[in-house]
XYZ file of C-alpha atoms in Angstrom:
131
model
C -36.756 -1.433 -4.999
C -35.194 -4.352 -3.104
C -35.609 -4.188 0.636
C -32.503 -3.970 2.846
C -33.434 -5.317 6.269
C -31.767 -4.596 9.582
C -30.822 -7.823 11.368
C -31.252 -8.451 15.057
C -28.557 -10.288 16.962
C -30.814 -13.347 17.188
C -31.531 -13.345 13.433
C -27.825 -13.055 12.619
C -27.090 -16.120 14.747
C -29.937 -18.053 13.083
C -28.624 -17.320 9.592
C -24.984 -18.059 10.487
C -25.801 -21.328 12.231
C -28.006 -22.684 9.454
C -31.198 -22.406 11.465
C -33.184 -21.393 8.378
C -35.401 -23.490 6.166
C -35.101 -21.657 2.871
C -32.253 -21.973 0.400
C -31.116 -18.422 -0.186
C -28.159 -16.133 -0.420
C -27.950 -13.617 2.390
C -25.712 -10.595 1.885
C -24.907 -8.790 5.116
C -23.189 -5.442 5.521
C -21.624 -5.133 8.962
C -21.339 -1.482 9.925
C -20.871 0.970 12.750
C -22.716 4.261 13.075
C -19.336 5.820 13.966
C -17.674 4.730 10.701
C -17.554 7.244 7.836
C -16.848 4.480 5.276
C -19.944 2.629 6.490
C -22.099 5.728 6.223
C -20.794 6.535 2.724
C -21.289 2.919 1.585
C -25.025 3.012 2.317
C -26.133 4.295 -1.111
C -23.860 1.909 -3.027
C -25.113 -1.030 -0.935
C -28.745 -0.037 -1.542
C -28.038 0.244 -5.279
C -26.433 -3.214 -5.158
C -29.565 -4.626 -3.530
C -31.719 -2.918 -6.141
C -29.714 -4.555 -8.940
C -30.904 -7.947 -7.641
C -34.538 -6.876 -7.307
C -35.728 -9.628 -9.656
C -33.972 -12.410 -7.747
C -36.304 -13.659 -4.991
C -33.585 -15.831 -3.408
C -31.066 -13.099 -2.594
C -31.666 -11.082 0.559
C -29.788 -7.996 1.705
C -29.252 -7.190 5.357
C -27.355 -4.740 7.521
C -26.044 -5.408 11.009
C -24.823 -2.697 13.383
C -21.846 -3.900 15.417
C -21.937 -0.946 17.829
C -21.986 -2.252 21.368
C -21.658 -5.903 20.308
C -18.598 -7.552 21.883
C -16.560 -9.556 19.369
C -17.099 -12.715 21.435
C -20.874 -12.273 21.008
C -20.603 -12.447 17.223
C -21.370 -15.800 15.596
C -18.223 -17.931 15.632
C -18.697 -18.756 11.954
C -18.309 -15.108 10.903
C -14.897 -13.569 11.366
C -14.834 -9.851 10.745
C -11.820 -7.693 11.504
C -13.411 -4.295 11.090
C -16.138 -2.358 9.380
C -17.454 -2.060 6.840
C -17.469 -5.767 6.022
C -19.621 -7.490 3.427
C -20.478 -11.134 4.083
C -22.313 -13.720 1.986
C -24.072 -16.667 3.595
C -25.714 -19.410 1.552
C -28.528 -20.797 3.697
C -30.718 -23.876 3.523
C -27.720 -26.117 4.058
C -26.767 -28.059 7.174
C -23.572 -26.018 7.284
C -24.119 -22.648 5.600
C -21.396 -21.453 3.250
C -19.962 -18.219 4.599
C -17.633 -15.940 2.663
C -16.298 -12.476 3.405
C -15.618 -10.021 0.578
C -11.849 -9.558 0.359
C -10.503 -6.192 1.342
C -9.781 -4.107 -1.740
C -6.161 -3.757 -2.849
C -6.847 -0.049 -3.303
C -9.802 0.945 -1.106
C -12.230 3.568 -2.336
C -11.488 6.797 -0.466
C -15.151 7.297 0.473
C -16.784 3.875 0.681
C -13.894 1.419 1.181
C -15.409 -1.183 -1.149
C -15.812 -0.523 -4.852
C -19.353 -1.120 -6.199
C -18.063 -3.334 -9.039
C -16.302 -5.614 -6.507
C -19.483 -5.933 -4.444
C -21.500 -6.716 -7.574
C -19.014 -9.385 -8.642
C -19.044 -10.877 -5.110
C -22.841 -11.213 -5.030
C -23.256 -12.023 -8.714
C -20.848 -14.952 -8.671
C -23.025 -16.636 -6.046
C -26.197 -16.064 -8.007
C -24.612 -17.542 -11.125
C -23.334 -20.622 -9.270
C -26.781 -21.218 -7.774
C -28.436 -20.995 -11.213
C -26.016 -23.589 -12.624
C -27.075 -26.220 -10.048
């Protein structure tokens, strides 16, 4: 079972600013405890993390935005609501940051569709392996 780790505000800023030494792919689910989509997405996100259990260079995180003013968020990450799934490729001077596009037809329970999340993470893993 792949570990999904809760990020602190400080850790989020470190990852977003490139203040990490290891080349990795960090997948971050931004959520609110008040959001039903976020709550319902938890199992699908955990299953997504589990599907990458054998990849030691992909890390899964969650970040609770409750009580965090938008101006306190890292400038590099622009989220417009929750849930939001973000991918950050670290180990670079300027990390590559990408937000999963909003679905054309959101899932009625979880907002994001599991297959879209898998494709979003998987495309990064494949690109990294081709280097």
